[in-house]
Amino acid sequence: LSFTAFGANENSSIATSNVSAEIKKLKSAKMEIEEYKELSYVVLQNDTVQIVKYDGDKKNYTIPSKIAGKPVAVIGSHAFSSCHELESLTIPGSVRDIHECAVAYCPKLKKITIKEGNLNALDSMDIYCCRNLETLSLPESLRAFTFLYDCTAVEKVSFNSKNSYYKTYDGVVFSKDLDTLVYYPPGKADTHYVVPSDVKAILRTAFNYAKNLDSVYIPKSVKEIGETAFGYTRVIIYYE
């Protein structure tokens, strides 16, 4: 398996093109794009706000939970693309939907925190190609999570302890009952990993980009291994 690594200038061009396309789509839907400090946004039909683009240069940025008295509910595609100075991003609990590639090509971004609130799902392409991202903190409300596409430095994913669907054990994300191994952070320093003996399934893409792993031991309890579970790795797999 292989993937293309884009340079900074190419990433910026891609991001600019995608943001322009998103703005064009919103304008064609006759939605007025407004400005608030570093943000461009639109007001949706349900009287909530969608972030269209962040144009700031802060190292640490917290998205406001309200703009003009209206809750910020959606982060649009490529809203936080090619933010070259951004190192930490906090997303408020008011956000219920993060669009594909909402956060992408941010070369210095190391930490993302999603506050408790309304977000139920984080798809694999919502945070994309942030190759220095190390830490991701996720809320109690999250019900759907797999992996982060081309975010190869992630070392730690933490869930609120009250989350009913996921938990972390030894830094690895599992289903709450520990039956399913969901996500092995690719930036973990370990060279060998032993899958716990209670695990019955390893999710598709679970070990993708695990750059430091040389080997994985899989116990006989595991009955199902998802397609491309070890994609973009050179891991040697040992079975009990």
PDB file of C-alpha atoms in Angstrom:
ATOM      1  CA  LEU A   1       0.000   0.000   0.000  1.00  0.00           C
ATOM      2  CA  SER A   2       1.171   3.506  -0.725  1.00  0.00           C
ATOM      3  CA  PHE A   3      -0.019   7.078  -0.514  1.00  0.00           C
ATOM      4  CA  THR A   4       1.055  10.402  -1.942  1.00  0.00           C
ATOM      5  CA  ALA A   5       2.753  12.906   0.351  1.00  0.00           C
ATOM      6  CA  PHE A   6       1.945  16.449  -0.691  1.00  0.00           C
ATOM      7  CA  GLY A   7       4.271  19.370  -0.061  1.00  0.00           C
ATOM      8  CA  ALA A   8       3.207  22.503   1.794  1.00  0.00           C
ATOM      9  CA  ASN A   9       2.582  24.554  -1.348  1.00  0.00           C
ATOM     10  CA  GLU A  10       0.515  21.774  -2.912  1.00  0.00           C
ATOM     11  CA  ASN A  11      -1.506  21.436   0.293  1.00  0.00           C
ATOM     12  CA  SER A  12      -2.214  25.182   0.325  1.00  0.00           C
ATOM     13  CA  SER A  13      -3.363  25.077  -3.299  1.00  0.00           C
ATOM     14  CA  ILE A  14      -5.652  22.124  -2.609  1.00  0.00           C
ATOM     15  CA  ALA A  15      -7.092  23.791   0.496  1.00  0.00           C
ATOM     16  CA  THR A  16      -7.683  27.118  -1.294  1.00  0.00           C
ATOM     17  CA  SER A  17      -9.401  25.358  -4.173  1.00  0.00           C
ATOM     18  CA  ASN A  18     -11.648  23.350  -1.845  1.00  0.00           C
ATOM     19  CA  VAL A  19     -12.599  26.368   0.272  1.00  0.00           C
ATOM     20  CA  SER A  20     -13.440  28.294  -2.896  1.00  0.00           C
ATOM     21  CA  ALA A  21     -15.642  25.417  -4.037  1.00  0.00           C
ATOM     22  CA  GLU A  22     -17.402  25.332  -0.662  1.00  0.00           C
ATOM     23  CA  ILE A  23     -18.030  29.087  -0.750  1.00  0.00           C
ATOM     24  CA  LYS A  24     -19.350  28.830  -4.310  1.00  0.00           C
ATOM     25  CA  LYS A  25     -21.731  26.057  -3.240  1.00  0.00           C
ATOM     26  CA  LEU A  26     -23.038  28.125  -0.320  1.00  0.00           C
ATOM     27  CA  LYS A  27     -23.507  31.191  -2.490  1.00  0.00           C
ATOM     28  CA  SER A  28     -25.368  29.159  -5.109  1.00  0.00           C
ATOM     29  CA  ALA A  29     -27.724  28.115  -2.323  1.00  0.00           C
ATOM     30  CA  LYS A  30     -28.255  31.858  -1.730  1.00  0.00           C
ATOM     31  CA  MET A  31     -26.661  31.766   1.705  1.00  0.00           C
ATOM     32  CA  GLU A  32     -25.013  34.984   2.833  1.00  0.00           C
ATOM     33  CA  ILE A  33     -21.448  34.601   4.060  1.00  0.00           C
ATOM     34  CA  GLU A  34     -20.787  36.805   7.077  1.00  0.00           C
ATOM     35  CA  GLU A  35     -17.654  37.706   9.065  1.00  0.00           C
ATOM     36  CA  TYR A  36     -16.875  37.455  12.770  1.00  0.00           C
ATOM     37  CA  LYS A  37     -13.291  38.232  13.793  1.00  0.00           C
ATOM     38  CA  GLU A  38     -11.137  35.533  12.124  1.00  0.00           C
ATOM     39  CA  LEU A  39     -14.132  33.499  10.978  1.00  0.00           C
ATOM     40  CA  SER A  40     -16.351  33.423   7.910  1.00  0.00           C
ATOM     41  CA  TYR A  41     -19.717  31.783   8.552  1.00  0.00           C
ATOM     42  CA  VAL A  42     -23.269  31.275   7.349  1.00  0.00           C
ATOM     43  CA  VAL A  43     -26.513  31.069   9.289  1.00  0.00           C
ATOM     44  CA  LEU A  44     -28.367  27.846   8.509  1.00  0.00           C
ATOM     45  CA  GLN A  45     -32.114  27.419   8.170  1.00  0.00           C
ATOM     46  CA  ASN A  46     -32.425  26.127  11.727  1.00  0.00           C
ATOM     47  CA  ASP A  47     -30.870  29.373  13.002  1.00  0.00           C
ATOM     48  CA  THR A  48     -27.513  27.793  13.851  1.00  0.00           C
ATOM     49  CA  VAL A  49     -24.086  28.716  12.498  1.00  0.00           C
ATOM     50  CA  GLN A  50     -21.781  26.856  10.125  1.00  0.00           C
ATOM     51  CA  ILE A  51     -18.116  27.882  10.121  1.00  0.00           C
ATOM     52  CA  VAL A  52     -16.917  28.353   6.537  1.00  0.00           C
ATOM     53  CA  LYS A  53     -13.304  29.457   7.019  1.00  0.00           C
ATOM     54  CA  TYR A  54     -10.818  30.410   9.723  1.00  0.00           C
ATOM     55  CA  ASP A  55      -8.363  33.106   8.578  1.00  0.00           C
ATOM     56  CA  GLY A  56      -6.416  33.662  11.788  1.00  0.00           C
ATOM     57  CA  ASP A  57      -2.794  33.025  12.682  1.00  0.00           C
ATOM     58  CA  LYS A  58      -3.080  32.094  16.363  1.00  0.00           C
ATOM     59  CA  LYS A  59      -1.142  29.191  17.846  1.00  0.00           C
ATOM     60  CA  ASN A  60      -3.997  28.230  20.157  1.00  0.00           C
ATOM     61  CA  TYR A  61      -7.566  28.777  19.029  1.00  0.00           C
ATOM     62  CA  THR A  62     -10.946  28.038  20.611  1.00  0.00           C
ATOM     63  CA  ILE A  63     -13.945  28.128  18.296  1.00  0.00           C
ATOM     64  CA  PRO A  64     -16.690  30.227  19.904  1.00  0.00           C
ATOM     65  CA  SER A  65     -19.806  28.335  20.956  1.00  0.00           C
ATOM     66  CA  LYS A  66     -22.014  31.206  19.740  1.00  0.00           C
ATOM     67  CA  ILE A  67     -21.808  33.889  17.071  1.00  0.00           C
ATOM     68  CA  ALA A  68     -24.331  36.725  17.059  1.00  0.00           C
ATOM     69  CA  GLY A  69     -26.296  34.832  19.706  1.00  0.00           C
ATOM     70  CA  LYS A  70     -26.631  31.727  17.530  1.00  0.00           C
ATOM     71  CA  PRO A  71     -25.019  28.374  18.427  1.00  0.00           C
ATOM     72  CA  VAL A  72     -22.086  27.235  16.317  1.00  0.00           C
ATOM     73  CA  ALA A  73     -23.296  23.793  15.176  1.00  0.00           C
ATOM     74  CA  VAL A  74     -21.308  22.879  12.041  1.00  0.00           C
ATOM     75  CA  ILE A  75     -17.675  23.091  10.954  1.00  0.00           C
ATOM     76  CA  GLY A  76     -17.696  23.089   7.159  1.00  0.00           C
ATOM     77  CA  SER A  77     -15.340  21.295   4.783  1.00  0.00           C
ATOM     78  CA  HIS A  78     -11.827  22.807   4.816  1.00  0.00           C
ATOM     79  CA  ALA A  79     -12.827  25.460   7.351  1.00  0.00           C
ATOM     80  CA  PHE A  80      -9.493  24.891   9.111  1.00  0.00           C
ATOM     81  CA  SER A  81      -7.297  23.962   6.145  1.00  0.00           C
ATOM     82  CA  SER A  82      -3.648  24.988   5.847  1.00  0.00           C
ATOM     83  CA  CYS A  83      -3.622  26.878   9.147  1.00  0.00           C
ATOM     84  CA  HIS A  84       0.159  27.018   9.258  1.00  0.00           C
ATOM     85  CA  GLU A  85       0.550  28.527  12.761  1.00  0.00           C
ATOM     86  CA  LEU A  86      -2.182  26.560  14.527  1.00  0.00           C
ATOM     87  CA  GLU A  87      -0.871  24.227  17.250  1.00  0.00           C
ATOM     88  CA  SER A  88      -3.972  23.630  19.379  1.00  0.00           C
ATOM     89  CA  LEU A  89      -7.662  23.688  18.448  1.00  0.00           C
ATOM     90  CA  THR A  90     -10.616  23.483  20.838  1.00  0.00           C
ATOM     91  CA  ILE A  91     -14.055  22.678  19.427  1.00  0.00           C
ATOM     92  CA  PRO A  92     -17.063  23.659  21.566  1.00  0.00           C
ATOM     93  CA  GLY A  93     -19.803  21.296  22.698  1.00  0.00           C
ATOM     94  CA  SER A  94     -22.323  23.179  20.573  1.00  0.00           C
ATOM     95  CA  VAL A  95     -20.879  21.555  17.428  1.00  0.00           C
ATOM     96  CA  ARG A  96     -22.998  18.612  16.245  1.00  0.00           C
ATOM     97  CA  ASP A  97     -21.460  18.044  12.806  1.00  0.00           C
ATOM     98  CA  ILE A  98     -17.883  18.180  11.480  1.00  0.00           C
ATOM     99  CA  HIS A  99     -17.717  17.938   7.702  1.00  0.00           C
ATOM    100  CA  GLU A 100     -15.149  16.022   5.679  1.00  0.00           C
ATOM    101  CA  CYS A 101     -11.676  17.604   5.809  1.00  0.00           C
ATOM    102  CA  ALA A 102     -12.916  20.295   8.185  1.00  0.00           C
ATOM    103  CA  VAL A 103      -9.447  20.266   9.748  1.00  0.00           C
ATOM    104  CA  ALA A 104      -6.761  19.469   7.178  1.00  0.00           C
ATOM    105  CA  TYR A 105      -3.146  20.154   6.190  1.00  0.00           C
ATOM    106  CA  CYS A 106      -2.296  21.936   9.457  1.00  0.00           C
ATOM    107  CA  PRO A 107       1.448  21.180   9.746  1.00  0.00           C
ATOM    108  CA  LYS A 108       2.004  22.397  13.334  1.00  0.00           C
ATOM    109  CA  LEU A 109      -1.271  21.202  14.847  1.00  0.00           C
ATOM    110  CA  LYS A 110      -0.504  18.958  17.841  1.00  0.00           C
ATOM    111  CA  LYS A 111      -3.683  18.905  19.911  1.00  0.00           C
ATOM    112  CA  ILE A 112      -7.434  18.857  19.286  1.00  0.00           C
ATOM    113  CA  THR A 113      -9.960  18.969  22.107  1.00  0.00           C
ATOM    114  CA  ILE A 114     -13.680  18.444  21.499  1.00  0.00           C
ATOM    115  CA  LYS A 115     -15.732  19.635  24.437  1.00  0.00           C
ATOM    116  CA  GLU A 116     -18.717  17.834  25.929  1.00  0.00           C
ATOM    117  CA  GLY A 117     -21.957  18.413  24.061  1.00  0.00           C
ATOM    118  CA  ASN A 118     -23.614  17.399  20.815  1.00  0.00           C
ATOM    119  CA  LEU A 119     -21.068  15.635  18.591  1.00  0.00           C
ATOM    120  CA  ASN A 120     -22.031  12.006  17.923  1.00  0.00           C
ATOM    121  CA  ALA A 121     -19.640  10.997  15.132  1.00  0.00           C
ATOM    122  CA  LEU A 122     -16.108  11.701  13.980  1.00  0.00           C
ATOM    123  CA  ASP A 123     -15.375  10.156  10.598  1.00  0.00           C
ATOM    124  CA  SER A 124     -11.948   9.178   9.322  1.00  0.00           C
ATOM    125  CA  MET A 125     -11.721  12.104   6.878  1.00  0.00           C
ATOM    126  CA  ASP A 126     -13.048  14.856   9.167  1.00  0.00           C
ATOM    127  CA  ILE A 127      -9.533  15.491  10.479  1.00  0.00           C
ATOM    128  CA  TYR A 128      -7.204  14.865   7.574  1.00  0.00           C
ATOM    129  CA  CYS A 129      -3.479  14.927   6.861  1.00  0.00           C
ATOM    130  CA  CYS A 130      -2.425  16.671  10.080  1.00  0.00           C
ATOM    131  CA  ARG A 131       0.831  14.775  10.356  1.00  0.00           C
ATOM    132  CA  ASN A 132       2.066  16.290  13.628  1.00  0.00           C
ATOM    133  CA  LEU A 133      -1.193  15.829  15.530  1.00  0.00           C
ATOM    134  CA  GLU A 134      -0.328  14.001  18.769  1.00  0.00           C
ATOM    135  CA  THR A 135      -3.299  14.285  21.129  1.00  0.00           C
ATOM    136  CA  LEU A 136      -7.049  14.009  20.600  1.00  0.00           C
ATOM    137  CA  SER A 137      -9.571  14.459  23.438  1.00  0.00           C
ATOM    138  CA  LEU A 138     -13.100  13.249  22.685  1.00  0.00           C
ATOM    139  CA  PRO A 139     -16.431  13.777  24.463  1.00  0.00           C
ATOM    140  CA  GLU A 140     -18.931  11.573  26.251  1.00  0.00           C
ATOM    141  CA  SER A 141     -21.454  12.090  23.430  1.00  0.00           C
ATOM    142  CA  LEU A 142     -19.309  10.447  20.714  1.00  0.00           C
ATOM    143  CA  ARG A 143     -20.848   7.231  19.364  1.00  0.00           C
ATOM    144  CA  ALA A 144     -18.909   6.652  16.137  1.00  0.00           C
ATOM    145  CA  PHE A 145     -15.128   6.739  15.737  1.00  0.00           C
ATOM    146  CA  THR A 146     -12.678   4.763  13.592  1.00  0.00           C
ATOM    147  CA  PHE A 147      -9.351   6.413  12.763  1.00  0.00           C
ATOM    148  CA  LEU A 148      -7.845   9.641  11.408  1.00  0.00           C
ATOM    149  CA  TYR A 149      -6.742   9.473   7.806  1.00  0.00           C
ATOM    150  CA  ASP A 150      -3.055  10.324   7.308  1.00  0.00           C
ATOM    151  CA  CYS A 151      -2.607  11.672  10.839  1.00  0.00           C
ATOM    152  CA  THR A 152       0.472   9.588  11.465  1.00  0.00           C
ATOM    153  CA  ALA A 153       1.861  11.069  14.711  1.00  0.00           C
ATOM    154  CA  VAL A 154      -1.124  10.517  17.025  1.00  0.00           C
ATOM    155  CA  GLU A 155       0.127   9.169  20.359  1.00  0.00           C
ATOM    156  CA  LYS A 156      -2.889   9.584  22.609  1.00  0.00           C
ATOM    157  CA  VAL A 157      -6.655   9.487  22.203  1.00  0.00           C
ATOM    158  CA  SER A 158      -8.692  10.051  25.342  1.00  0.00           C
ATOM    159  CA  PHE A 159     -12.421   9.661  25.904  1.00  0.00           C
ATOM    160  CA  ASN A 160     -14.530  11.060  28.685  1.00  0.00           C
ATOM    161  CA  SER A 161     -14.851   8.257  31.254  1.00  0.00           C
ATOM    162  CA  LYS A 162     -18.651   8.453  30.947  1.00  0.00           C
ATOM    163  CA  ASN A 163     -18.582   7.630  27.237  1.00  0.00           C
ATOM    164  CA  SER A 164     -20.813   4.570  26.730  1.00  0.00           C
ATOM    165  CA  TYR A 165     -19.176   3.364  23.518  1.00  0.00           C
ATOM    166  CA  TYR A 166     -15.395   3.662  23.793  1.00  0.00           C
ATOM    167  CA  LYS A 167     -12.565   3.469  26.288  1.00  0.00           C
ATOM    168  CA  THR A 168      -8.776   3.559  26.115  1.00  0.00           C
ATOM    169  CA  TYR A 169      -6.612   0.829  27.584  1.00  0.00           C
ATOM    170  CA  ASP A 170      -2.825   1.114  27.466  1.00  0.00           C
ATOM    171  CA  GLY A 171      -3.302   4.034  25.089  1.00  0.00           C
ATOM    172  CA  VAL A 172      -5.329   2.002  22.567  1.00  0.00           C
ATOM    173  CA  VAL A 173      -9.014   2.654  21.740  1.00  0.00           C
ATOM    174  CA  PHE A 174     -11.458  -0.212  22.328  1.00  0.00           C
ATOM    175  CA  SER A 175     -15.194  -0.654  22.421  1.00  0.00           C
ATOM    176  CA  LYS A 176     -16.485  -0.076  25.936  1.00  0.00           C
ATOM    177  CA  ASP A 177     -16.769  -3.830  26.591  1.00  0.00           C
ATOM    178  CA  LEU A 178     -13.220  -4.416  25.260  1.00  0.00           C
ATOM    179  CA  ASP A 179     -14.575  -6.841  22.643  1.00  0.00           C
ATOM    180  CA  THR A 180     -13.307  -4.777  19.706  1.00  0.00           C
ATOM    181  CA  LEU A 181      -9.963  -3.096  19.115  1.00  0.00           C
ATOM    182  CA  VAL A 182     -10.897   0.127  17.316  1.00  0.00           C
ATOM    183  CA  TYR A 183      -7.765   2.269  16.914  1.00  0.00           C
ATOM    184  CA  TYR A 184      -4.092   1.895  17.701  1.00  0.00           C
ATOM    185  CA  PRO A 185      -2.549   5.403  17.749  1.00  0.00           C
ATOM    186  CA  PRO A 186       0.107   5.304  14.998  1.00  0.00           C
ATOM    187  CA  GLY A 187       2.539   7.525  16.880  1.00  0.00           C
ATOM    188  CA  LYS A 188       2.849   5.186  19.886  1.00  0.00           C
ATOM    189  CA  ALA A 189       6.495   4.419  20.536  1.00  0.00           C
ATOM    190  CA  ASP A 190       6.085   0.672  21.179  1.00  0.00           C
ATOM    191  CA  THR A 191       7.674  -1.723  18.696  1.00  0.00           C
ATOM    192  CA  HIS A 192       5.641  -4.737  19.815  1.00  0.00           C
ATOM    193  CA  TYR A 193       1.995  -5.014  20.850  1.00  0.00           C
ATOM    194  CA  VAL A 194       0.039  -7.874  22.391  1.00  0.00           C
ATOM    195  CA  VAL A 195      -3.700  -7.730  21.705  1.00  0.00           C
ATOM    196  CA  PRO A 196      -5.575  -8.366  24.991  1.00  0.00           C
ATOM    197  CA  SER A 197      -7.025 -11.859  25.349  1.00  0.00           C
ATOM    198  CA  ASP A 198     -10.622 -10.620  25.679  1.00  0.00           C
ATOM    199  CA  VAL A 199     -10.666  -9.038  22.219  1.00  0.00           C
ATOM    200  CA  LYS A 200     -12.896 -10.749  19.645  1.00  0.00           C
ATOM    201  CA  ALA A 201     -12.529  -8.369  16.688  1.00  0.00           C
ATOM    202  CA  ILE A 202      -9.996  -5.954  15.246  1.00  0.00           C
ATOM    203  CA  LEU A 203     -11.682  -3.147  13.352  1.00  0.00           C
ATOM    204  CA  ARG A 204     -10.929  -2.213   9.769  1.00  0.00           C
ATOM    205  CA  THR A 205      -8.001   0.268   9.656  1.00  0.00           C
ATOM    206  CA  ALA A 206      -7.258  -0.258  13.377  1.00  0.00           C
ATOM    207  CA  PHE A 207      -3.467  -0.333  12.986  1.00  0.00           C
ATOM    208  CA  ASN A 208      -3.130   1.916   9.936  1.00  0.00           C
ATOM    209  CA  TYR A 209       0.072   4.023   9.851  1.00  0.00           C
ATOM    210  CA  ALA A 210       1.500   2.360  12.990  1.00  0.00           C
ATOM    211  CA  LYS A 211       4.998   3.399  11.980  1.00  0.00           C
ATOM    212  CA  ASN A 212       6.904   2.158  15.043  1.00  0.00           C
ATOM    213  CA  LEU A 213       5.347  -1.285  15.300  1.00  0.00           C
ATOM    214  CA  ASP A 214       7.433  -4.238  14.188  1.00  0.00           C
ATOM    215  CA  SER A 215       5.142  -7.001  15.401  1.00  0.00           C
ATOM    216  CA  VAL A 216       1.687  -7.714  16.805  1.00  0.00           C
ATOM    217  CA  TYR A 217       0.615 -10.819  18.726  1.00  0.00           C
ATOM    218  CA  ILE A 218      -3.018 -11.822  18.164  1.00  0.00           C
ATOM    219  CA  PRO A 219      -4.659 -14.231  20.639  1.00  0.00           C
ATOM    220  CA  LYS A 220      -7.034 -17.028  19.608  1.00  0.00           C
ATOM    221  CA  SER A 221      -9.966 -15.055  21.051  1.00  0.00           C
ATOM    222  CA  VAL A 222      -9.865 -12.837  17.948  1.00  0.00           C
ATOM    223  CA  LYS A 223     -12.329 -14.196  15.383  1.00  0.00           C
ATOM    224  CA  GLU A 224     -12.554 -11.239  13.011  1.00  0.00           C
ATOM    225  CA  ILE A 225      -9.937  -8.912  11.531  1.00  0.00           C
ATOM    226  CA  GLY A 226     -11.246  -6.087   9.364  1.00  0.00           C
ATOM    227  CA  GLU A 227     -10.038  -5.397   5.858  1.00  0.00           C
ATOM    228  CA  THR A 228      -6.807  -3.331   5.767  1.00  0.00           C
ATOM    229  CA  ALA A 229      -6.512  -3.479   9.561  1.00  0.00           C
ATOM    230  CA  PHE A 230      -2.727  -3.234   9.131  1.00  0.00           C
ATOM    231  CA  GLY A 231      -2.629  -0.860   6.165  1.00  0.00           C
ATOM    232  CA  TYR A 232       0.439   1.342   5.628  1.00  0.00           C
ATOM    233  CA  THR A 233       2.535  -0.778   8.018  1.00  0.00           C
ATOM    234  CA  ARG A 234       5.271  -3.422   7.839  1.00  0.00           C
ATOM    235  CA  VAL A 235       4.045  -5.298  10.873  1.00  0.00           C
ATOM    236  CA  ILE A 236       4.779  -8.986  11.335  1.00  0.00           C
ATOM    237  CA  ILE A 237       1.695 -10.695  12.777  1.00  0.00           C
ATOM    238  CA  TYR A 238       1.965 -13.614  15.176  1.00  0.00           C
ATOM    239  CA  TYR A 239      -1.113 -15.754  15.943  1.00  0.00           C
ATOM    240  CA  GLU A 240      -1.634 -17.790  19.076  1.00  0.00           C
TER     241      GLU A 240
END
